PDB file of C-alpha atoms and ligand atoms in Angstrom:
ATOM      1  CA  MET A  74       9.767 -10.297  -8.994  1.00  0.00           C
ATOM      2  CA  LEU A  75       8.228 -10.649  -5.534  1.00  0.00           C
ATOM      3  CA  GLU A  76       7.588 -14.332  -4.852  1.00  0.00           C
ATOM      4  CA  ILE A  77       5.472 -15.538  -1.989  1.00  0.00           C
ATOM      5  CA  ASP A  78       5.565 -19.271  -1.480  1.00  0.00           C
ATOM      6  CA  GLU A  79       3.328 -21.019   1.044  1.00  0.00           C
ATOM      7  CA  LEU A  80       3.400 -18.089   3.442  1.00  0.00           C
ATOM      8  CA  SER A  81       1.714 -18.786   6.778  1.00  0.00           C
ATOM      9  CA  VAL A  82       1.689 -16.538   9.837  1.00  0.00           C
ATOM     10  CA  SER A  83       0.663 -17.259  13.405  1.00  0.00           C
ATOM     11  CA  TYR A  84       0.585 -15.027  16.473  1.00  0.00           C
ATOM     12  CA  PHE A  85       1.328 -16.405  19.921  1.00  0.00           C
ATOM     13  CA  PRO A  86      -0.472 -14.281  22.529  1.00  0.00           C
ATOM     14  CA  ASP A  87      -0.422 -15.769  26.058  1.00  0.00           C
ATOM     15  CA  LYS A  88       1.106 -19.004  24.800  1.00  0.00           C
ATOM     16  CA  LYS A  89      -1.917 -19.578  22.554  1.00  0.00           C
ATOM     17  CA  ARG A  90      -1.437 -19.958  18.810  1.00  0.00           C
ATOM     18  CA  ILE A  91      -3.559 -17.869  16.487  1.00  0.00           C
ATOM     19  CA  HIS A  92      -3.142 -18.894  12.874  1.00  0.00           C
ATOM     20  CA  ALA A  93      -3.737 -15.506  11.226  1.00  0.00           C
ATOM     21  CA  LEU A  94      -2.854 -15.970   7.564  1.00  0.00           C
ATOM     22  CA  GLY A  95      -2.219 -18.538   4.884  1.00  0.00           C
ATOM     23  CA  PRO A  96      -0.894 -20.604   3.416  1.00  0.00           C
ATOM     24  CA  ILE A  97      -0.787 -18.248   0.454  1.00  0.00           C
ATOM     25  CA  SER A  98       1.400 -18.239  -2.644  1.00  0.00           C
ATOM     26  CA  MET A  99       1.637 -15.617  -5.387  1.00  0.00           C
ATOM     27  CA  LYS A 100       4.066 -13.934  -7.738  1.00  0.00           C
ATOM     28  CA  ILE A 101       4.044 -10.189  -8.116  1.00  0.00           C
ATOM     29  CA  ALA A 102       5.796  -8.856 -11.207  1.00  0.00           C
ATOM     30  CA  PRO A 103       7.659  -5.526 -11.291  1.00  0.00           C
ATOM     31  CA  SER A 104       5.262  -2.601 -11.817  1.00  0.00           C
ATOM     32  CA  ASP A 105       2.240  -4.587 -10.711  1.00  0.00           C
ATOM     33  CA  ILE A 106      -0.261  -3.140  -8.270  1.00  0.00           C
ATOM     34  CA  TYR A 107      -2.029  -5.696  -6.096  1.00  0.00           C
ATOM     35  CA  ALA A 108      -5.120  -4.727  -4.157  1.00  0.00           C
ATOM     36  CA  LEU A 109      -5.890  -6.996  -1.196  1.00  0.00           C
ATOM     37  CA  ILE A 110      -9.493  -7.198  -0.121  1.00  0.00           C
ATOM     38  CA  GLY A 111     -11.210  -9.515   2.328  1.00  0.00           C
ATOM     39  CA  PRO A 112     -13.189  -9.485   5.552  1.00  0.00           C
ATOM     40  CA  SER A 113     -11.914  -7.672   8.612  1.00  0.00           C
ATOM     41  CA  GLY A 114      -9.377  -9.822  10.465  1.00  0.00           C
ATOM     42  CA  CYS A 115      -8.513 -12.015   7.453  1.00  0.00           C
ATOM     43  CA  GLY A 116      -4.828 -11.103   7.621  1.00  0.00           C
ATOM     44  CA  LYS A 117      -4.312  -8.186   5.198  1.00  0.00           C
ATOM     45  CA  SER A 118      -2.237  -6.122   7.622  1.00  0.00           C
ATOM     46  CA  THR A 119      -0.390  -9.255   8.720  1.00  0.00           C
ATOM     47  CA  PHE A 120       0.564  -9.901   5.089  1.00  0.00           C
ATOM     48  CA  LEU A 121       1.815  -6.316   4.649  1.00  0.00           C
ATOM     49  CA  HIS A 122       3.762  -6.581   7.911  1.00  0.00           C
ATOM     50  CA  VAL A 123       5.590  -9.637   6.571  1.00  0.00           C
ATOM     51  CA  LEU A 124       6.447  -7.823   3.326  1.00  0.00           C
ATOM     52  CA  SER A 125       7.616  -4.724   5.216  1.00  0.00           C
ATOM     53  CA  GLY A 126       9.806  -6.765   7.563  1.00  0.00           C
ATOM     54  CA  ILE A 127       7.821  -5.866  10.701  1.00  0.00           C
ATOM     55  CA  ILE A 128       6.923  -9.562  11.101  1.00  0.00           C
ATOM     56  CA  LYS A 129       9.989 -11.755  10.765  1.00  0.00           C
ATOM     57  CA  ASN A 130       8.598 -14.940  12.210  1.00  0.00           C
ATOM     58  CA  TYR A 131       6.630 -16.732   9.509  1.00  0.00           C
ATOM     59  CA  GLN A 132       6.524 -19.989   7.625  1.00  0.00           C
ATOM     60  CA  GLY A 133       7.190 -20.272   3.903  1.00  0.00           C
ATOM     61  CA  GLN A 134       9.362 -18.143   1.653  1.00  0.00           C
ATOM     62  CA  VAL A 135       9.111 -14.515   0.620  1.00  0.00           C
ATOM     63  CA  THR A 136      11.728 -13.315  -1.873  1.00  0.00           C
ATOM     64  CA  LEU A 137      12.205 -10.047  -3.725  1.00  0.00           C
ATOM     65  CA  LYS A 138      14.557 -10.128  -6.729  1.00  0.00           C
ATOM     66  CA  SER A 139      15.410 -13.713  -5.691  1.00  0.00           C
ATOM     67  CA  ASN A 140      16.632 -12.737  -2.187  1.00  0.00           C
ATOM     68  CA  PRO A 141      14.723 -13.259   1.063  1.00  0.00           C
ATOM     69  CA  ILE A 142      12.782 -10.069   1.695  1.00  0.00           C
ATOM     70  CA  ASP A 143      14.657  -7.800   4.064  1.00  0.00           C
ATOM     71  CA  PRO A 144      14.068  -4.076   4.631  1.00  0.00           C
ATOM     72  CA  LYS A 145      17.812  -3.643   5.180  1.00  0.00           C
ATOM     73  CA  LYS A 146      18.612  -4.968   1.715  1.00  0.00           C
ATOM     74  CA  HIS A 147      15.579  -3.840  -0.261  1.00  0.00           C
ATOM     75  CA  ASP A 148      14.040  -0.400  -0.417  1.00  0.00           C
ATOM     76  CA  ILE A 149      10.573  -0.978   0.925  1.00  0.00           C
ATOM     77  CA  GLY A 150       8.139   1.888   1.438  1.00  0.00           C
ATOM     78  CA  PHE A 151       5.288   1.385   3.890  1.00  0.00           C
ATOM     79  CA  ILE A 152       2.367   3.760   4.307  1.00  0.00           C
ATOM     80  CA  PRO A 153       0.427   2.734   7.416  1.00  0.00           C
ATOM     81  CA  GLN A 154      -3.190   3.638   8.011  1.00  0.00           C
ATOM     82  CA  ASN A 155      -2.318   6.746  10.048  1.00  0.00           C
ATOM     83  CA  PHE A 156       0.083   7.943   7.301  1.00  0.00           C
ATOM     84  CA  GLY A 157       3.177   7.331   9.435  1.00  0.00           C
ATOM     85  CA  LEU A 158       4.446  10.933   9.436  1.00  0.00           C
ATOM     86  CA  LEU A 159       6.869  11.940  12.191  1.00  0.00           C
ATOM     87  CA  ALA A 160       5.210  14.643  14.299  1.00  0.00           C
ATOM     88  CA  TRP A 161       8.472  16.438  15.115  1.00  0.00           C
ATOM     89  CA  LYS A 162       9.662  16.801  11.524  1.00  0.00           C
ATOM     90  CA  THR A 163       8.458  19.236   8.903  1.00  0.00           C
ATOM     91  CA  VAL A 164       6.711  18.120   5.726  1.00  0.00           C
ATOM     92  CA  TYR A 165       9.953  18.466   3.770  1.00  0.00           C
ATOM     93  CA  LYS A 166      11.973  16.501   6.319  1.00  0.00           C
ATOM     94  CA  ASN A 167       9.311  13.796   6.400  1.00  0.00           C
ATOM     95  CA  CYS A 168       9.456  13.590   2.624  1.00  0.00           C
ATOM     96  CA  VAL A 169      13.227  13.152   2.415  1.00  0.00           C
ATOM     97  CA  LEU A 170      13.577  11.001   5.492  1.00  0.00           C
ATOM     98  CA  SER A 171      13.957   7.709   3.661  1.00  0.00           C
ATOM     99  CA  LEU A 172      16.545   9.228   1.310  1.00  0.00           C
ATOM    100  CA  LYS A 173      18.584  10.799   4.077  1.00  0.00           C
ATOM    101  CA  ILE A 174      18.855   7.558   5.968  1.00  0.00           C
ATOM    102  CA  LYS A 175      19.986   5.588   2.948  1.00  0.00           C
ATOM    103  CA  GLU A 176      22.102   7.997   0.930  1.00  0.00           C
ATOM    104  CA  LYS A 177      23.214  10.620   3.505  1.00  0.00           C
ATOM    105  CA  ILE A 178      23.603  13.228   0.744  1.00  0.00           C
ATOM    106  CA  ILE A 179      20.825  14.296  -1.610  1.00  0.00           C
ATOM    107  CA  THR A 180      22.084  14.306  -5.206  1.00  0.00           C
ATOM    108  CA  PRO A 181      20.964  16.983  -7.707  1.00  0.00           C
ATOM    109  CA  ASP A 182      18.879  14.296  -9.475  1.00  0.00           C
ATOM    110  CA  GLN A 183      17.130  13.420  -6.250  1.00  0.00           C
ATOM    111  CA  MET A 184      16.630  17.113  -5.523  1.00  0.00           C
ATOM    112  CA  ASN A 185      14.841  17.523  -8.858  1.00  0.00           C
ATOM    113  CA  ARG A 186      12.720  14.479  -8.178  1.00  0.00           C
ATOM    114  CA  ILE A 187      11.772  15.806  -4.724  1.00  0.00           C
ATOM    115  CA  ASP A 188      10.796  19.224  -6.110  1.00  0.00           C
ATOM    116  CA  TYR A 189       8.857  17.645  -8.959  1.00  0.00           C
ATOM    117  CA  ILE A 190       6.909  15.196  -6.789  1.00  0.00           C
ATOM    118  CA  MET A 191       6.126  17.783  -4.099  1.00  0.00           C
ATOM    119  CA  ASP A 192       4.876  20.064  -6.824  1.00  0.00           C
ATOM    120  CA  GLN A 193       2.758  17.331  -8.448  1.00  0.00           C
ATOM    121  CA  LEU A 194       1.153  16.566  -5.116  1.00  0.00           C
ATOM    122  CA  ASN A 195       0.662  20.227  -4.405  1.00  0.00           C
ATOM    123  CA  ILE A 196       2.519  20.259  -1.097  1.00  0.00           C
ATOM    124  CA  THR A 197       5.413  22.599  -1.948  1.00  0.00           C
ATOM    125  CA  ASP A 198       3.744  25.429  -0.010  1.00  0.00           C
ATOM    126  CA  LEU A 199       3.370  23.164   3.003  1.00  0.00           C
ATOM    127  CA  LYS A 200       6.999  22.140   3.238  1.00  0.00           C
ATOM    128  CA  ASP A 201       7.819  23.999   6.462  1.00  0.00           C
ATOM    129  CA  ARG A 202       4.683  22.906   8.305  1.00  0.00           C
ATOM    130  CA  TYR A 203       4.465  20.132  10.868  1.00  0.00           C
ATOM    131  CA  PRO A 204       2.023  17.216  10.449  1.00  0.00           C
ATOM    132  CA  ARG A 205      -0.279  18.585  13.183  1.00  0.00           C
ATOM    133  CA  GLU A 206      -0.788  21.659  11.010  1.00  0.00           C
ATOM    134  CA  LEU A 207      -2.131  19.628   8.080  1.00  0.00           C
ATOM    135  CA  SER A 208      -5.561  18.324   7.115  1.00  0.00           C
ATOM    136  CA  GLY A 209      -6.099  14.585   6.575  1.00  0.00           C
ATOM    137  CA  GLY A 210      -5.926  14.969   2.792  1.00  0.00           C
ATOM    138  CA  GLN A 211      -2.727  17.004   3.032  1.00  0.00           C
ATOM    139  CA  LYS A 212      -1.117  14.404   5.303  1.00  0.00           C
ATOM    140  CA  GLN A 213      -2.115  11.775   2.793  1.00  0.00           C
ATOM    141  CA  ARG A 214      -0.492  13.700  -0.059  1.00  0.00           C
ATOM    142  CA  VAL A 215       2.692  14.045   1.996  1.00  0.00           C
ATOM    143  CA  SER A 216       2.754  10.304   2.633  1.00  0.00           C
ATOM    144  CA  ILE A 217       2.288   9.578  -1.099  1.00  0.00           C
ATOM    145  CA  ALA A 218       5.066  12.051  -1.912  1.00  0.00           C
ATOM    146  CA  ARG A 219       7.356  10.463   0.624  1.00  0.00           C
ATOM    147  CA  ALA A 220       6.755   7.002  -0.825  1.00  0.00           C
ATOM    148  CA  PHE A 221       7.498   8.063  -4.409  1.00  0.00           C
ATOM    149  CA  ILE A 222      10.494  10.199  -3.415  1.00  0.00           C
ATOM    150  CA  MET A 223      11.990   7.117  -1.784  1.00  0.00           C
ATOM    151  CA  ASN A 224      11.584   5.300  -5.111  1.00  0.00           C
ATOM    152  CA  PRO A 225      11.207   1.924  -3.384  1.00  0.00           C
ATOM    153  CA  ASP A 226      11.536  -1.549  -4.890  1.00  0.00           C
ATOM    154  CA  LEU A 227       8.206  -2.250  -3.253  1.00  0.00           C
ATOM    155  CA  LEU A 228       5.535   0.098  -1.946  1.00  0.00           C
ATOM    156  CA  LEU A 229       3.102  -1.169   0.689  1.00  0.00           C
ATOM    157  CA  MET A 230      -0.012   0.686   1.818  1.00  0.00           C
ATOM    158  CA  ASP A 231      -2.414  -0.384   4.558  1.00  0.00           C
ATOM    159  CA  GLU A 232      -5.837   1.108   3.907  1.00  0.00           C
ATOM    160  CA  PRO A 233      -4.104   4.276   2.834  1.00  0.00           C
ATOM    161  CA  PHE A 234      -7.169   6.378   2.129  1.00  0.00           C
ATOM    162  CA  SER A 235      -9.658   5.083   4.670  1.00  0.00           C
ATOM    163  CA  ALA A 236      -9.393   8.122   6.943  1.00  0.00           C
ATOM    164  CA  LEU A 237     -10.378  10.519   4.174  1.00  0.00           C
ATOM    165  CA  ASP A 238     -13.810  11.801   3.191  1.00  0.00           C
ATOM    166  CA  ALA A 239     -15.196  10.535  -0.132  1.00  0.00           C
ATOM    167  CA  LEU A 240     -14.070  13.457  -2.306  1.00  0.00           C
ATOM    168  CA  THR A 241     -10.568  13.733  -0.854  1.00  0.00           C
ATOM    169  CA  ARG A 242     -10.296   9.981  -1.081  1.00  0.00           C
ATOM    170  CA  GLU A 243     -11.107   9.952  -4.793  1.00  0.00           C
ATOM    171  CA  GLU A 244      -8.603  12.737  -5.329  1.00  0.00           C
ATOM    172  CA  ALA A 245      -5.920  10.806  -3.421  1.00  0.00           C
ATOM    173  CA  GLN A 246      -6.621   7.692  -5.499  1.00  0.00           C
ATOM    174  CA  GLU A 247      -6.288   9.694  -8.691  1.00  0.00           C
ATOM    175  CA  LEU A 248      -3.037  11.234  -7.481  1.00  0.00           C
ATOM    176  CA  PHE A 249      -1.677   7.827  -6.599  1.00  0.00           C
ATOM    177  CA  VAL A 250      -2.500   6.409 -10.047  1.00  0.00           C
ATOM    178  CA  ALA A 251      -1.013   9.504 -11.730  1.00  0.00           C
ATOM    179  CA  MET A 252       2.223   9.054  -9.758  1.00  0.00           C
ATOM    180  CA  TRP A 253       2.273   5.330 -10.494  1.00  0.00           C
ATOM    181  CA  ASN A 254       1.812   6.032 -14.219  1.00  0.00           C
ATOM    182  CA  GLN A 255       5.076   7.938 -14.094  1.00  0.00           C
ATOM    183  CA  TYR A 256       7.152   5.776 -11.786  1.00  0.00           C
ATOM    184  CA  LYS A 257       5.528   2.321 -12.159  1.00  0.00           C
ATOM    185  CA  THR A 258       6.369   1.409  -8.567  1.00  0.00           C
ATOM    186  CA  THR A 259       5.511  -2.180  -7.614  1.00  0.00           C
ATOM    187  CA  THR A 260       2.749  -1.818  -5.044  1.00  0.00           C
ATOM    188  CA  VAL A 261       0.677  -3.968  -2.699  1.00  0.00           C
ATOM    189  CA  PHE A 262      -2.133  -2.311  -0.778  1.00  0.00           C
ATOM    190  CA  ALA A 263      -4.960  -3.431   1.499  1.00  0.00           C
ATOM    191  CA  THR A 264      -8.381  -1.868   1.345  1.00  0.00           C
ATOM    192  CA  HIS A 265     -11.916  -2.332   2.617  1.00  0.00           C
ATOM    193  CA  SER A 266     -13.276  -0.521  -0.396  1.00  0.00           C
ATOM    194  CA  ASN A 267     -14.168  -2.495  -3.512  1.00  0.00           C
ATOM    195  CA  GLU A 268     -14.260   0.757  -5.425  1.00  0.00           C
ATOM    196  CA  GLU A 269     -10.712   1.596  -4.362  1.00  0.00           C
ATOM    197  CA  ALA A 270      -9.557  -1.899  -5.352  1.00  0.00           C
ATOM    198  CA  ILE A 271     -11.093  -1.473  -8.820  1.00  0.00           C
ATOM    199  CA  ASN A 272      -9.768   2.062  -9.155  1.00  0.00           C
ATOM    200  CA  MET A 273      -6.181   1.375  -8.129  1.00  0.00           C
ATOM    201  CA  GLY A 274      -5.515  -2.374  -8.385  1.00  0.00           C
ATOM    202  CA  LYS A 275      -4.138  -3.877 -11.580  1.00  0.00           C
ATOM    203  CA  LYS A 276      -4.793  -7.185  -9.865  1.00  0.00           C
ATOM    204  CA  ILE A 277      -7.337  -7.724  -7.128  1.00  0.00           C
ATOM    205  CA  VAL A 278      -6.720 -10.508  -4.601  1.00  0.00           C
ATOM    206  CA  ILE A 279      -9.713 -11.622  -2.570  1.00  0.00           C
ATOM    207  CA  LEU A 280      -8.827 -13.264   0.742  1.00  0.00           C
ATOM    208  CA  SER A 281     -11.127 -15.551   2.717  1.00  0.00           C
ATOM    209  CA  HIS A 282     -12.141 -15.125   6.337  1.00  0.00           C
ATOM    210  CA  TYR A 283      -9.209 -15.657   8.718  1.00  0.00           C
ATOM    211  CA  PRO A 284      -6.830 -17.368   8.429  1.00  0.00           C
ATOM    212  CA  GLY A 285      -6.907 -15.669   5.040  1.00  0.00           C
ATOM    213  CA  THR A 286      -6.228 -17.758   1.972  1.00  0.00           C
ATOM    214  CA  ILE A 287      -6.624 -16.642  -1.623  1.00  0.00           C
ATOM    215  CA  VAL A 288     -10.158 -17.073  -2.923  1.00  0.00           C
ATOM    216  CA  GLU A 289      -9.659 -15.367  -6.266  1.00  0.00           C
ATOM    217  CA  VAL A 290      -7.171 -13.202  -8.166  1.00  0.00           C
ATOM    218  CA  ILE A 291      -8.757 -10.885 -10.706  1.00  0.00           C
ATOM    219  CA  ASP A 292      -6.901  -9.278 -13.587  1.00  0.00           C
ATOM    220  CA  ASN A 293      -8.700  -5.960 -13.347  1.00  0.00           C
ATOM    221  CA  PRO A 294      -9.842  -4.772 -16.787  1.00  0.00           C
ATOM    222  CA  LEU A 295     -10.929  -1.431 -15.345  1.00  0.00           C
ATOM    223  CA  PHE A 296      -7.583  -0.329 -13.865  1.00  0.00           C
ATOM    224  CA  ASN A 297      -6.663   3.184 -14.910  1.00  0.00           C
ATOM    225  CA  THR A 298     -10.059   3.889 -16.469  1.00  0.00           C
ATOM    226  CA  GLU A 299     -11.595   7.332 -16.177  1.00  0.00           C
ATOM    227  CA  ASN A 300     -15.131   8.015 -14.934  1.00  0.00           C
ATOM    228  CA  LEU A 301     -15.300   4.553 -13.424  1.00  0.00           C
ATOM    229  CA  ARG A 302     -18.695   4.904 -11.830  1.00  0.00           C
ATOM    230  CA  GLU A 303     -20.347   5.749 -15.139  1.00  0.00           C
ATOM    231  CA  ASN A 304     -19.057   2.456 -16.525  1.00  0.00           C
ATOM    232  CA  LYS A 305     -21.498  -0.471 -16.366  1.00  0.00           C
ATOM    233  CA  ALA A 306     -18.640  -2.987 -16.080  1.00  0.00           C
ATOM    234  CA  PHE A 307     -17.581  -1.241 -12.863  1.00  0.00           C
ATOM    235  CA  HIS A 308     -20.876  -2.021 -11.155  1.00  0.00           C
ATOM    236  CA  THR A 309     -20.786  -5.637 -12.359  1.00  0.00           C
ATOM    237  CA  LEU A 310     -17.253  -6.136 -11.021  1.00  0.00           C
ATOM    238  CA  ALA A 311     -18.072  -4.369  -7.730  1.00  0.00           C
ATOM    239  CA  ALA A 312     -21.090  -6.690  -7.252  1.00  0.00           C
ATOM    240  CA  HIS A 313     -18.888  -9.701  -8.001  1.00  0.00           C
ATOM    241  CA  LEU A 314     -16.303  -8.599  -5.405  1.00  0.00           C
ATOM    242  CA  ARG A 315     -19.031  -8.068  -2.829  1.00  0.00           C
ATOM    243  CA  SER A 316     -20.486 -11.515  -3.357  1.00  0.00           C
ATOM    244  CA  VAL A 317     -17.114 -13.336  -3.308  1.00  0.00           C
ATOM    245  CA  VAL A 318     -15.936 -11.513  -0.185  1.00  0.00           C
ATOM    246  CA  LYS A 319     -19.246 -12.374   1.492  1.00  0.00           C
ATOM    247  CA  LYS A 320     -19.003 -16.049   0.567  1.00  0.00           C
ATOM    248  CA  GLY A 321     -15.493 -16.215   1.998  1.00  0.00           C
ATOM    249  CA  TRP A 322     -16.789 -14.726   5.230  1.00  0.00           C
ATOM    250  CA  LYS A 323     -17.541 -17.833   7.286  1.00  0.00           C
ATOM    251  CA  LEU A 324     -19.116 -16.613  10.483  1.00  0.00           C
TER     252      LEU A 324
HETATM  253  N1  LIG B  59      -0.505  -8.950  17.584  1.00  0.00           N
HETATM  254  C1  LIG B  59      -1.465  -9.873  17.440  1.00  0.00           C
HETATM  255  N2  LIG B  59      -1.632 -10.842  18.349  1.00  0.00           N
HETATM  256  C2  LIG B  59      -2.582 -11.788  18.210  1.00  0.00           C
HETATM  257  N3  LIG B  59      -3.435 -11.852  17.176  1.00  0.00           N
HETATM  258  C3  LIG B  59      -3.324 -10.908  16.226  1.00  0.00           C
HETATM  259  C4  LIG B  59      -2.338  -9.868  16.303  1.00  0.00           C
HETATM  260  N4  LIG B  59      -2.474  -9.061  15.228  1.00  0.00           N
HETATM  261  C5  LIG B  59      -3.493  -9.599  14.512  1.00  0.00           C
HETATM  262  N5  LIG B  59      -4.002 -10.694  15.101  1.00  0.00           N
HETATM  263  C6  LIG B  59      -5.083 -11.546  14.587  1.00  0.00           C
HETATM  264  O1  LIG B  59      -4.689 -12.018  13.298  1.00  0.00           O
HETATM  265  C7  LIG B  59      -5.774 -11.949  12.381  1.00  0.00           C
HETATM  266  C8  LIG B  59      -5.372 -11.087  11.187  1.00  0.00           C
HETATM  267  O2  LIG B  59      -5.259  -9.746  11.611  1.00  0.00           O
HETATM  268  P1  LIG B  59      -4.961  -8.553  10.618  1.00  0.00           P
HETATM  269  O3  LIG B  59      -4.799  -7.327  11.423  1.00  0.00           O
HETATM  270  O4  LIG B  59      -3.843  -8.960   9.742  1.00  0.00           O
HETATM  271  O5  LIG B  59      -6.328  -8.524   9.776  1.00  0.00           O
HETATM  272  P2  LIG B  59      -6.824  -7.459   8.670  1.00  0.00           P
HETATM  273  O6  LIG B  59      -7.280  -8.244   7.498  1.00  0.00           O
HETATM  274  O7  LIG B  59      -5.805  -6.433   8.465  1.00  0.00           O
HETATM  275  O8  LIG B  59      -8.099  -6.835   9.396  1.00  0.00           O
HETATM  276  P3  LIG B  59      -8.761  -5.375   9.193  1.00  0.00           P
HETATM  277  O9  LIG B  59      -9.431  -5.428   7.855  1.00  0.00           O
HETATM  278  O10 LIG B  59      -9.744  -5.275  10.298  1.00  0.00           O
HETATM  279  O11 LIG B  59      -7.654  -4.352   9.267  1.00  0.00           O
HETATM  280  C9  LIG B  59      -6.960 -11.401  13.128  1.00  0.00           C
HETATM  281  O12 LIG B  59      -7.816 -12.442  13.427  1.00  0.00           O
HETATM  282  C10 LIG B  59      -6.374 -10.765  14.379  1.00  0.00           C
HETATM  283  O13 LIG B  59      -7.225 -10.889  15.464  1.00  0.00           O
HETATM  284 MG1  LIG B  60      -5.731  -4.351   8.772  1.00  0.00          MG
END
């Protein structure tokens, strides 16, 4: 269980205090997928940076499996907006990076998992290429592969598909859900897209304008549904998300 209790984050640029997020509290059960939506600047990335350990200075408690969250103790996968691939490493080396650091030696089981996931994401043929030799969609598939190969306790994604064109984006969302259906990795992701939240979020958290607090948590009845856009309930939920996000946007 990931427990967030009265989390509040401030930044201190030039001795000023900017209260960026919170207080927010929530409990995220194993295998859940939480989609965070909310106006630009409401604190989505800030929240993910706390969970990934990039931000250590915050108020409140964040625990994973009853221990304070710590990337040194927990396996936490983070896919940033630019995919986070290392330019000087091949696709294969990028994929196994998190394993190499933690385990030093790749076991036969891990080897099978790597081959299987690379195959599922259709990147086996790309394994000797460098990131600069890949398209946006291919980079995205590599970053998804890397996250699932790591098999993290918690997977975080910051607007993971926003750089992709509509078709590639839909494909990436489908691939993500297919991988999740197999590995059930606990995931929190931020998105600007209501459609993406409905497509990939088991729960959808709507944050208010900054400093972001929780406006609503929706148990998404449409998660893992095929042909979403042909479903009337999809359009009703999308309209609801739009109106709540707008209301929370105090200009
Ligand atoms: N390093 C920083 N120093 C000072 N203020 C910051 C810093 N990073 C973020 N902020 C402020 O904190 C607030 C939350 O920022 P954050 O990047 O978390 O928002 P976001 O919801 O991810 O926005 P977007 O949807 O545009 O990505 C914003 O008002 C932002 O201006
Ligand atoms: Mg952001």
